Amino acid sequence: MKIAIIADPIDEQYAGIHVYAREFIQALERNNQGHEIVYVHMRPNPFFDGMKELIIPLRRSVPGWSTIRKFFIMPWLFRKEKFDIVHDLSHIAPFTFWGGPYKRVITIHDLTPILYPEWHIVASRFVHKIIFPFIFRRADLVICDSEHTKEDVNAKYDVRGRIEAVLLAARSEVKQVDRVQAAEQLREKYSIEGDFLLYVGTLEPRKNLGLIIDVYEQLRQRGSFVGKLVLVGKTGWFQKEFHERLEQMDPAVRAGIILTGYVPDEDLSLFYSAAQLFLYPSFYEGFGLPPLEAMTCGCPVLVAENSSLPEVVGEGGLLLLTISRPRWVEAVERVLSDRTFRAKLSESALRVSKGFSWDRHVQSVVGMYEEIGVIPVKTGI
């Protein structure tokens, strides 16, 4: 079959969807068995060296070009190139107005723009609200990162019989590093010394960072932890309250909170491997890569018991509802004070993390391509 993969996130995003697209494509290249794969994206990129490409430039200087490119030029080219399957790796697929006799596949990572619009800027809310109904009506296959996201999509748009859940895996750069060596490299590269609690992810309201700050503040006030709190990730939107909260803290406690900003993928293993405990009290996750990556490095994890996180963490860590801050404080104190318990959590994390694989993910997806690719397709609008 001739398959188009819309890979725009490789060129323009550096958060979770970029990681997903990169890992998916690399695994697809390893596991492709004779299909013609063409990667559709917006500019020359060395990532695609040796792969078949279809570059459709994004001309930001032309008003409305992004919409024209996505919803008119792409479908026209897909029809012209006689693709059998078109798979968009991000939410907004060109499956709305018209197209051709090809099967349409989309990966949905979460429904937060629809379910929790308050966490998104107005433009994002509007686009998803308008476009999603068209996309889900026309998609031949919807792939979700978790069973929870699959349930959310079905509840809102009812695509039963055309939807599957395939779990993701940790990014390939993340590997367990000897804890002493990791700590030494963190000291040299980031001037981080001693024990620390860790969070990795975008700094945005959905991640519930206020709970992490409150827990750390309580630990310091109770004298049960004198180490650092390290927050790794870029600042997202709607973070005024978060920064105001930091400014209002006791200066001595605030001095223990380190905001690293963006960290290269190759350094993440150092943070995961050296941390005492990974905290992730997010309100909602379509999958939740950071907890799995922490587990891959043998770091004990404490995550919110909601959305897809129980699917990811399972028996590999601790899960708590986010409504009880005292219980989070108690759980952190137990992990920090009980070395045997912490070691068991580390062993469980490593064991559970081995059940996730990008190769298996892609093999499942390719199997779905082959199933839908042999069915006669509808044409026109």
mmCIF file of C-alpha atoms in Angstrom:
data_model
loop_
_atom_site.group_PDB
_atom_site.id
_atom_site.type_symbol
_atom_site.label_atom_id
_atom_site.label_comp_id
_atom_site.label_asym_id
_atom_site.label_seq_id
_atom_site.Cartn_x
_atom_site.Cartn_y
_atom_site.Cartn_z
ATOM 1 C CA MET A 1 0.000 0.000 0.000
ATOM 2 C CA LYS A 2 0.983 3.625 -0.479
ATOM 3 C CA ILE A 3 0.689 5.391 2.871
ATOM 4 C CA ALA A 4 1.019 9.111 3.652
ATOM 5 C CA ILE A 5 2.046 10.069 7.180
ATOM 6 C CA ILE A 6 1.332 13.729 8.005
ATOM 7 C CA ALA A 7 4.392 14.537 10.100
ATOM 8 C CA ASP A 8 4.147 18.309 10.657
ATOM 9 C CA PRO A 9 4.874 17.957 14.417
ATOM 10 C CA ILE A 10 8.447 16.968 13.557
ATOM 11 C CA ASP A 11 9.047 20.414 12.031
ATOM 12 C CA GLU A 12 7.209 22.701 14.423
ATOM 13 C CA GLN A 13 6.572 21.180 17.855
ATOM 14 C CA TYR A 14 8.869 20.099 20.657
ATOM 15 C CA ALA A 15 6.446 18.854 23.294
ATOM 16 C CA GLY A 16 4.590 15.559 23.645
ATOM 17 C CA ILE A 17 3.176 15.328 20.105
ATOM 18 C CA HIS A 18 6.642 15.939 18.644
ATOM 19 C CA VAL A 19 8.042 13.101 20.760
ATOM 20 C CA TYR A 20 5.191 10.825 19.682
ATOM 21 C CA ALA A 21 5.669 11.645 15.983
ATOM 22 C CA ARG A 22 9.422 11.131 16.124
ATOM 23 C CA GLU A 23 9.228 7.801 17.942
ATOM 24 C CA PHE A 24 6.355 6.583 15.760
ATOM 25 C CA ILE A 25 8.215 7.352 12.529
ATOM 26 C CA GLN A 26 11.475 5.791 13.700
ATOM 27 C CA ALA A 27 9.637 2.632 14.747
ATOM 28 C CA LEU A 28 7.662 2.603 11.487
ATOM 29 C CA GLU A 29 10.914 2.716 9.512
ATOM 30 C CA ARG A 30 12.183 -0.271 11.525
ATOM 31 C CA ASN A 31 8.988 -2.288 11.134
ATOM 32 C CA ASN A 32 7.684 -1.482 7.663
ATOM 33 C CA GLN A 33 7.210 -4.632 5.593
ATOM 34 C CA GLY A 34 7.037 -3.521 1.987
ATOM 35 C CA HIS A 35 4.587 -0.613 2.161
ATOM 36 C CA GLU A 36 5.479 2.649 0.433
ATOM 37 C CA ILE A 37 5.622 5.271 3.188
ATOM 38 C CA VAL A 38 5.710 8.982 2.327
ATOM 39 C CA TYR A 39 6.172 11.587 5.076
ATOM 40 C CA VAL A 40 4.278 14.833 4.496
ATOM 41 C CA HIS A 41 5.649 17.886 6.288
ATOM 42 C CA MET A 42 6.427 21.571 5.858
ATOM 43 C CA ARG A 43 10.165 22.173 5.434
ATOM 44 C CA PRO A 44 13.476 20.366 4.745
ATOM 45 C CA ASN A 45 14.554 18.518 7.881
ATOM 46 C CA PRO A 46 17.559 16.197 8.342
ATOM 47 C CA PHE A 47 15.341 13.921 10.442
ATOM 48 C CA PHE A 48 13.828 12.628 7.186
ATOM 49 C CA ASP A 49 17.140 11.865 5.457
ATOM 50 C CA GLY A 50 16.807 8.589 3.575
ATOM 51 C CA MET A 51 12.993 8.625 3.782
ATOM 52 C CA LYS A 52 10.453 9.475 1.070
ATOM 53 C CA GLU A 53 9.077 12.985 1.593
ATOM 54 C CA LEU A 54 6.348 15.235 0.284
ATOM 55 C CA ILE A 55 7.128 18.773 1.447
ATOM 56 C CA ILE A 56 4.200 21.199 1.418
ATOM 57 C CA PRO A 57 5.644 24.545 2.601
ATOM 58 C CA LEU A 58 3.952 26.567 5.322
ATOM 59 C CA ARG A 59 3.988 30.197 4.160
ATOM 60 C CA ARG A 60 3.317 32.154 7.335
ATOM 61 C CA SER A 61 3.513 35.466 5.454
ATOM 62 C CA VAL A 62 0.389 34.575 3.449
ATOM 63 C CA PRO A 63 -2.858 35.199 5.408
ATOM 64 C CA GLY A 64 -4.879 32.022 5.778
ATOM 65 C CA TRP A 65 -2.205 29.862 4.146
ATOM 66 C CA SER A 66 -2.120 27.392 7.031
ATOM 67 C CA THR A 67 -5.825 26.618 6.495
ATOM 68 C CA ILE A 68 -5.465 26.466 2.700
ATOM 69 C CA ARG A 69 -2.448 24.166 2.992
ATOM 70 C CA LYS A 70 -4.084 21.782 5.440
ATOM 71 C CA PHE A 71 -7.640 21.540 4.179
ATOM 72 C CA PHE A 72 -7.344 22.137 0.430
ATOM 73 C CA ILE A 73 -3.814 21.561 -0.877
ATOM 74 C CA MET A 74 -3.191 18.418 1.176
ATOM 75 C CA PRO A 75 -6.394 16.590 0.114
ATOM 76 C CA TRP A 76 -5.778 17.557 -3.525
ATOM 77 C CA LEU A 77 -2.220 16.175 -3.418
ATOM 78 C CA PHE A 78 -3.290 13.014 -1.593
ATOM 79 C CA ARG A 79 -5.811 12.324 -4.346
ATOM 80 C CA LYS A 80 -3.313 13.195 -7.079
ATOM 81 C CA GLU A 81 -0.617 10.939 -5.580
ATOM 82 C CA LYS A 82 -3.123 8.066 -5.256
ATOM 83 C CA PHE A 83 -2.458 7.212 -1.635
ATOM 84 C CA ASP A 84 -4.269 4.229 -0.152
ATOM 85 C CA ILE A 85 -4.082 5.530 3.431
ATOM 86 C CA VAL A 86 -3.470 8.959 4.960
ATOM 87 C CA HIS A 87 -2.574 9.069 8.663
ATOM 88 C CA ASP A 88 -2.349 12.378 10.544
ATOM 89 C CA LEU A 89 -0.254 12.106 13.711
ATOM 90 C CA SER A 90 -1.826 15.158 15.362
ATOM 91 C CA HIS A 91 -5.361 16.264 16.194
ATOM 92 C CA ILE A 92 -6.318 18.514 13.308
ATOM 93 C CA ALA A 93 -6.473 16.279 10.240
ATOM 94 C CA PRO A 94 -7.432 17.411 6.692
ATOM 95 C CA PHE A 95 -10.474 15.153 6.646
ATOM 96 C CA THR A 96 -13.158 17.833 6.626
ATOM 97 C CA PHE A 97 -14.455 19.188 3.319
ATOM 98 C CA TRP A 98 -13.357 16.955 0.482
ATOM 99 C CA GLY A 99 -10.724 14.408 -0.433
ATOM 100 C CA GLY A 100 -10.286 11.253 -2.418
ATOM 101 C CA PRO A 101 -10.602 7.478 -2.385
ATOM 102 C CA TYR A 102 -8.121 6.895 0.417
ATOM 103 C CA LYS A 103 -8.610 5.669 3.959
ATOM 104 C CA ARG A 104 -8.368 8.325 6.648
ATOM 105 C CA VAL A 105 -6.564 7.599 9.928
ATOM 106 C CA ILE A 106 -6.038 10.023 12.802
ATOM 107 C CA THR A 107 -4.268 9.724 16.142
ATOM 108 C CA ILE A 108 -6.049 11.484 19.006
ATOM 109 C CA HIS A 109 -3.872 12.167 22.036
ATOM 110 C CA ASP A 110 -6.534 13.684 24.279
ATOM 111 C CA LEU A 111 -9.769 15.696 24.216
ATOM 112 C CA THR A 112 -8.754 18.484 26.593
ATOM 113 C CA PRO A 113 -9.701 21.310 24.168
ATOM 114 C CA ILE A 114 -13.269 19.951 24.243
ATOM 115 C CA LEU A 115 -13.586 18.560 27.781
ATOM 116 C CA TYR A 116 -11.555 21.260 29.567
ATOM 117 C CA PRO A 117 -11.575 24.361 27.337
ATOM 118 C CA GLU A 118 -10.464 26.556 30.248
ATOM 119 C CA TRP A 119 -6.968 25.063 29.892
ATOM 120 C CA HIS A 120 -6.622 26.263 26.293
ATOM 121 C CA ILE A 121 -6.391 29.577 24.500
ATOM 122 C CA VAL A 122 -9.500 30.767 22.651
ATOM 123 C CA ALA A 123 -8.149 29.922 19.181
ATOM 124 C CA SER A 124 -7.429 26.319 20.161
ATOM 125 C CA ARG A 125 -10.886 25.871 21.684
ATOM 126 C CA PHE A 126 -12.606 27.282 18.608
ATOM 127 C CA VAL A 127 -10.664 25.236 16.057
ATOM 128 C CA HIS A 128 -11.160 21.934 17.871
ATOM 129 C CA LYS A 129 -14.847 22.574 18.501
ATOM 130 C CA ILE A 130 -15.503 23.314 14.823
ATOM 131 C CA ILE A 131 -13.203 20.757 13.201
ATOM 132 C CA PHE A 132 -13.504 17.663 15.408
ATOM 133 C CA PRO A 133 -17.082 16.696 14.376
ATOM 134 C CA PHE A 134 -16.064 16.702 10.691
ATOM 135 C CA ILE A 135 -12.886 14.728 11.363
ATOM 136 C CA PHE A 136 -14.572 12.029 13.419
ATOM 137 C CA ARG A 137 -17.382 11.638 10.883
ATOM 138 C CA ARG A 138 -14.967 11.088 8.009
ATOM 139 C CA ALA A 139 -12.206 9.107 9.745
ATOM 140 C CA ASP A 140 -12.041 5.430 8.821
ATOM 141 C CA LEU A 141 -9.860 4.716 11.857
ATOM 142 C CA VAL A 142 -9.278 6.688 15.065
ATOM 143 C CA ILE A 143 -6.243 5.643 17.106
ATOM 144 C CA CYS A 144 -6.036 6.756 20.753
ATOM 145 C CA ASP A 145 -3.079 6.686 23.137
ATOM 146 C CA SER A 146 -5.083 4.978 25.893
ATOM 147 C CA GLU A 147 -8.362 3.232 26.665
ATOM 148 C CA HIS A 148 -9.409 6.281 28.675
ATOM 149 C CA THR A 149 -9.012 8.604 25.697
ATOM 150 C CA LYS A 150 -10.860 6.061 23.555
ATOM 151 C CA GLU A 151 -13.764 6.169 26.023
ATOM 152 C CA ASP A 152 -13.735 9.989 25.993
ATOM 153 C CA VAL A 153 -13.882 10.100 22.191
ATOM 154 C CA ASN A 154 -16.676 7.529 22.025
ATOM 155 C CA ALA A 155 -18.701 9.325 24.681
ATOM 156 C CA LYS A 156 -18.470 12.622 22.811
ATOM 157 C CA TYR A 157 -18.485 11.589 19.146
ATOM 158 C CA ASP A 158 -19.537 7.910 19.014
ATOM 159 C CA VAL A 159 -17.059 6.342 16.598
ATOM 160 C CA ARG A 160 -17.617 2.783 17.786
ATOM 161 C CA GLY A 161 -16.290 0.207 15.363
ATOM 162 C CA ARG A 162 -13.745 2.698 13.979
ATOM 163 C CA ILE A 163 -11.645 3.360 17.068
ATOM 164 C CA GLU A 164 -8.746 1.549 18.742
ATOM 165 C CA ALA A 165 -6.427 2.239 21.684
ATOM 166 C CA VAL A 166 -2.708 1.501 21.383
ATOM 167 C CA LEU A 167 -0.468 2.433 24.310
ATOM 168 C CA LEU A 168 2.700 4.440 23.678
ATOM 169 C CA ALA A 169 6.194 3.969 25.155
ATOM 170 C CA ALA A 170 8.998 6.080 26.609
ATOM 171 C CA ARG A 171 11.159 8.141 24.267
ATOM 172 C CA SER A 172 14.169 6.197 23.018
ATOM 173 C CA GLU A 173 16.761 8.483 24.662
ATOM 174 C CA VAL A 174 15.471 7.649 28.138
ATOM 175 C CA LYS A 175 17.529 4.903 29.786
ATOM 176 C CA GLN A 176 18.413 4.183 33.401
ATOM 177 C CA VAL A 177 21.734 5.704 34.466
ATOM 178 C CA ASP A 178 23.715 4.783 37.558
ATOM 179 C CA ARG A 179 22.371 7.097 40.265
ATOM 180 C CA VAL A 180 25.784 8.293 41.447
ATOM 181 C CA GLN A 181 26.925 9.038 37.897
ATOM 182 C CA ALA A 182 23.644 10.801 37.116
ATOM 183 C CA ALA A 183 24.015 12.977 40.223
ATOM 184 C CA GLU A 184 27.584 13.895 39.265
ATOM 185 C CA GLN A 185 26.546 14.939 35.761
ATOM 186 C CA LEU A 186 23.625 16.999 37.093
ATOM 187 C CA ARG A 187 26.028 18.813 39.385
ATOM 188 C CA GLU A 188 28.392 19.542 36.489
ATOM 189 C CA LYS A 189 25.748 20.503 33.900
ATOM 190 C CA TYR A 190 22.985 22.093 35.979
ATOM 191 C CA SER A 191 24.572 22.871 39.381
ATOM 192 C CA ILE A 192 21.969 20.632 41.053
ATOM 193 C CA GLU A 193 23.282 18.889 44.157
ATOM 194 C CA GLY A 194 21.791 16.615 46.802
ATOM 195 C CA ASP A 195 18.423 14.887 47.000
ATOM 196 C CA PHE A 196 15.494 16.245 45.021
ATOM 197 C CA LEU A 197 11.888 15.621 44.072
ATOM 198 C CA LEU A 198 11.160 15.823 40.360
ATOM 199 C CA TYR A 199 8.470 16.939 37.940
ATOM 200 C CA VAL A 200 8.911 16.815 34.144
ATOM 201 C CA GLY A 201 6.436 18.378 31.721
ATOM 202 C CA THR A 202 5.075 21.667 30.454
ATOM 203 C CA LEU A 203 4.382 24.202 33.197
ATOM 204 C CA GLU A 204 0.656 24.752 32.639
ATOM 205 C CA PRO A 205 -2.577 24.660 34.701
ATOM 206 C CA ARG A 206 -3.561 21.133 33.613
ATOM 207 C CA LYS A 207 -0.489 19.726 35.339
ATOM 208 C CA ASN A 208 -1.709 20.848 38.784
ATOM 209 C CA LEU A 209 1.658 22.266 39.793
ATOM 210 C CA GLY A 210 0.085 24.046 42.751
ATOM 211 C CA LEU A 211 -0.271 20.699 44.497
ATOM 212 C CA ILE A 212 3.428 19.956 44.020
ATOM 213 C CA ILE A 213 4.361 23.361 45.437
ATOM 214 C CA ASP A 214 2.042 22.857 48.427
ATOM 215 C CA VAL A 215 3.453 19.392 49.132
ATOM 216 C CA TYR A 216 7.029 20.637 48.959
ATOM 217 C CA GLU A 217 6.219 23.586 51.213
ATOM 218 C CA GLN A 218 4.622 21.248 53.780
ATOM 219 C CA LEU A 219 7.624 18.918 53.714
ATOM 220 C CA ARG A 220 10.005 21.801 54.360
ATOM 221 C CA GLN A 221 7.859 23.232 57.150
ATOM 222 C CA ARG A 222 7.618 19.813 58.831
ATOM 223 C CA GLY A 223 11.353 19.267 58.464
ATOM 224 C CA SER A 224 10.817 15.909 56.749
ATOM 225 C CA PHE A 225 12.718 16.895 53.600
ATOM 226 C CA VAL A 226 15.454 19.481 53.164
ATOM 227 C CA GLY A 227 16.304 18.748 49.531
ATOM 228 C CA LYS A 228 15.277 20.486 46.333
ATOM 229 C CA LEU A 229 12.192 20.442 44.126
ATOM 230 C CA VAL A 230 13.210 20.365 40.457
ATOM 231 C CA LEU A 231 10.631 21.348 37.820
ATOM 232 C CA VAL A 232 11.814 20.426 34.314
ATOM 233 C CA GLY A 233 9.990 21.865 31.311
ATOM 234 C CA LYS A 234 9.062 24.959 29.368
ATOM 235 C CA THR A 235 6.456 27.426 30.595
ATOM 236 C CA GLY A 236 3.103 26.954 28.878
ATOM 237 C CA TRP A 237 0.080 29.203 28.828
ATOM 238 C CA PHE A 238 -1.904 30.655 31.766
ATOM 239 C CA GLN A 239 1.011 30.539 34.229
ATOM 240 C CA LYS A 240 0.596 33.931 35.916
ATOM 241 C CA GLU A 241 -0.927 32.401 39.073
ATOM 242 C CA PHE A 242 1.822 29.793 39.302
ATOM 243 C CA HIS A 243 4.589 32.400 39.230
ATOM 244 C CA GLU A 244 2.690 34.610 41.690
ATOM 245 C CA ARG A 245 2.472 31.608 44.033
ATOM 246 C CA LEU A 246 6.241 31.186 43.881
ATOM 247 C CA GLU A 247 6.805 34.866 44.647
ATOM 248 C CA GLN A 248 4.611 34.645 47.764
ATOM 249 C CA MET A 249 6.524 31.731 49.299
ATOM 250 C CA ASP A 250 8.939 31.886 52.202
ATOM 251 C CA PRO A 251 12.235 32.885 50.513
ATOM 252 C CA ALA A 252 14.078 30.022 52.210
ATOM 253 C CA VAL A 253 11.631 27.474 50.792
ATOM 254 C CA ARG A 254 11.455 29.191 47.402
ATOM 255 C CA ALA A 255 15.228 28.945 47.139
ATOM 256 C CA GLY A 256 14.873 25.171 47.088
ATOM 257 C CA ILE A 257 12.704 25.178 43.944
ATOM 258 C CA ILE A 258 14.630 24.932 40.681
ATOM 259 C CA LEU A 259 13.004 25.703 37.322
ATOM 260 C CA THR A 260 15.332 24.342 34.661
ATOM 261 C CA GLY A 261 13.357 25.400 31.602
ATOM 262 C CA TYR A 262 13.780 23.246 28.502
ATOM 263 C CA VAL A 263 16.109 20.270 28.936
ATOM 264 C CA PRO A 264 17.474 18.288 25.939
ATOM 265 C CA ASP A 265 16.076 14.780 25.603
ATOM 266 C CA GLU A 266 19.505 13.244 26.141
ATOM 267 C CA ASP A 267 19.706 14.800 29.632
ATOM 268 C CA LEU A 268 16.290 13.685 30.901
ATOM 269 C CA SER A 269 17.639 10.298 31.991
ATOM 270 C CA LEU A 270 19.985 12.079 34.399
ATOM 271 C CA PHE A 271 17.084 13.763 36.182
ATOM 272 C CA TYR A 272 14.894 10.639 36.261
ATOM 273 C CA SER A 273 17.741 8.417 37.469
ATOM 274 C CA ALA A 274 18.962 10.743 40.218
ATOM 275 C CA ALA A 275 15.609 11.850 41.679
ATOM 276 C CA GLN A 276 14.310 10.484 44.969
ATOM 277 C CA LEU A 277 10.729 10.559 43.728
ATOM 278 C CA PHE A 278 8.815 11.681 40.638
ATOM 279 C CA LEU A 279 5.568 13.631 41.229
ATOM 280 C CA TYR A 280 2.816 13.963 38.628
ATOM 281 C CA PRO A 281 -0.530 15.236 40.000
ATOM 282 C CA SER A 282 -1.935 16.170 36.574
ATOM 283 C CA PHE A 283 -5.687 16.716 36.342
ATOM 284 C CA TYR A 284 -5.927 14.889 33.013
ATOM 285 C CA GLU A 285 -3.625 12.974 30.663
ATOM 286 C CA GLY A 286 -4.315 11.313 27.335
ATOM 287 C CA PHE A 287 -1.368 9.048 28.119
ATOM 288 C CA GLY A 288 1.315 10.623 30.316
ATOM 289 C CA LEU A 289 4.816 9.992 28.974
ATOM 290 C CA PRO A 290 6.834 11.507 31.870
ATOM 291 C CA PRO A 291 5.668 8.991 34.535
ATOM 292 C CA LEU A 292 6.519 6.099 32.213
ATOM 293 C CA GLU A 293 9.916 7.625 31.463
ATOM 294 C CA ALA A 294 10.614 8.004 35.179
ATOM 295 C CA MET A 295 9.652 4.349 35.690
ATOM 296 C CA THR A 296 11.957 3.344 32.828
ATOM 297 C CA CYS A 297 14.823 4.853 34.827
ATOM 298 C CA GLY A 298 13.797 3.081 38.039
ATOM 299 C CA CYS A 299 12.538 6.257 39.704
ATOM 300 C CA PRO A 300 9.647 5.763 42.166
ATOM 301 C CA VAL A 301 6.557 7.610 40.949
ATOM 302 C CA LEU A 302 3.558 9.171 42.683
ATOM 303 C CA VAL A 303 0.854 10.187 40.212
ATOM 304 C CA ALA A 304 -2.755 11.326 40.143
ATOM 305 C CA GLU A 305 -5.359 8.573 40.108
ATOM 306 C CA ASN A 306 -7.297 9.863 37.128
ATOM 307 C CA SER A 307 -7.700 9.708 33.328
ATOM 308 C CA SER A 308 -5.157 7.409 31.647
ATOM 309 C CA LEU A 309 -2.524 7.439 34.397
ATOM 310 C CA PRO A 310 -3.667 4.182 36.074
ATOM 311 C CA GLU A 311 -3.257 2.460 32.674
ATOM 312 C CA VAL A 312 0.300 3.723 32.375
ATOM 313 C CA VAL A 313 1.544 3.307 35.934
ATOM 314 C CA GLY A 314 -0.498 0.308 37.043
ATOM 315 C CA GLU A 315 1.393 -1.561 39.766
ATOM 316 C CA GLY A 316 4.574 0.320 38.930
ATOM 317 C CA GLY A 317 3.974 3.233 41.290
ATOM 318 C CA LEU A 318 1.676 5.011 43.723
ATOM 319 C CA LEU A 319 -1.641 6.545 42.663
ATOM 320 C CA LEU A 320 -3.594 9.050 44.743
ATOM 321 C CA LEU A 321 -6.603 11.282 44.172
ATOM 322 C CA THR A 322 -5.570 14.916 43.918
ATOM 323 C CA ILE A 323 -8.263 16.194 46.296
ATOM 324 C CA SER A 324 -6.258 15.208 49.395
ATOM 325 C CA ARG A 325 -3.058 17.198 49.817
ATOM 326 C CA PRO A 326 -2.333 15.672 53.278
ATOM 327 C CA ARG A 327 -2.304 12.185 51.741
ATOM 328 C CA TRP A 328 0.202 13.329 49.126
ATOM 329 C CA VAL A 329 2.435 14.737 51.859
ATOM 330 C CA GLU A 330 2.201 11.484 53.831
ATOM 331 C CA ALA A 331 2.944 9.379 50.748
ATOM 332 C CA VAL A 332 6.021 11.439 49.879
ATOM 333 C CA GLU A 333 7.269 11.249 53.459
ATOM 334 C CA ARG A 334 6.920 7.465 53.471
ATOM 335 C CA VAL A 335 8.864 7.075 50.231
ATOM 336 C CA LEU A 336 11.619 9.392 51.446
ATOM 337 C CA SER A 337 11.947 7.836 54.907
ATOM 338 C CA ASP A 338 11.582 4.126 54.063
ATOM 339 C CA ARG A 339 14.518 2.995 51.954
ATOM 340 C CA THR A 340 13.171 -0.544 51.572
ATOM 341 C CA PHE A 341 9.803 0.738 50.355
ATOM 342 C CA ARG A 342 11.538 3.081 47.923
ATOM 343 C CA ALA A 343 13.623 0.210 46.537
ATOM 344 C CA LYS A 344 10.487 -1.910 46.003
ATOM 345 C CA LEU A 345 8.831 0.961 44.153
ATOM 346 C CA SER A 346 11.903 1.283 41.959
ATOM 347 C CA GLU A 347 11.853 -2.436 41.126
ATOM 348 C CA SER A 348 8.130 -2.328 40.342
ATOM 349 C CA ALA A 349 8.605 0.726 38.142
ATOM 350 C CA LEU A 350 11.289 -0.987 36.075
ATOM 351 C CA ARG A 351 9.253 -4.176 35.725
ATOM 352 C CA VAL A 352 6.071 -2.435 34.564
ATOM 353 C CA SER A 353 7.920 -0.103 32.180
ATOM 354 C CA LYS A 354 9.258 -3.070 30.213
ATOM 355 C CA GLY A 355 5.714 -3.800 29.020
ATOM 356 C CA PHE A 356 5.704 -0.725 26.755
ATOM 357 C CA SER A 357 7.334 -0.732 23.321
ATOM 358 C CA TRP A 358 7.292 1.555 20.278
ATOM 359 C CA ASP A 359 7.914 -1.416 18.010
ATOM 360 C CA ARG A 360 4.815 -3.184 19.329
ATOM 361 C CA HIS A 361 2.841 0.059 19.042
ATOM 362 C CA VAL A 362 3.734 0.471 15.372
ATOM 363 C CA GLN A 363 3.228 -3.210 14.579
ATOM 364 C CA SER A 364 -0.319 -2.889 15.909
ATOM 365 C CA VAL A 365 -0.942 0.254 13.849
ATOM 366 C CA VAL A 366 0.446 -1.296 10.654
ATOM 367 C CA GLY A 367 -1.852 -4.266 11.241
ATOM 368 C CA MET A 368 -4.770 -1.820 11.361
ATOM 369 C CA TYR A 369 -3.598 -0.180 8.121
ATOM 370 C CA GLU A 370 -3.635 -3.580 6.452
ATOM 371 C CA GLU A 371 -7.122 -4.352 7.761
ATOM 372 C CA ILE A 372 -8.750 -1.133 6.556
ATOM 373 C CA GLY A 373 -6.676 -0.888 3.382
ATOM 374 C CA VAL A 374 -8.366 -3.851 1.727
ATOM 375 C CA ILE A 375 -11.916 -2.571 2.273
ATOM 376 C CA PRO A 376 -13.575 -0.624 -0.593
ATOM 377 C CA VAL A 377 -13.567 3.065 0.271
ATOM 378 C CA LYS A 378 -16.084 5.859 -0.154
ATOM 379 C CA THR A 379 -15.231 8.670 -2.564
ATOM 380 C CA GLY A 380 -16.104 12.324 -2.864
ATOM 381 C CA ILE A 381 -17.650 14.319 -0.064
#
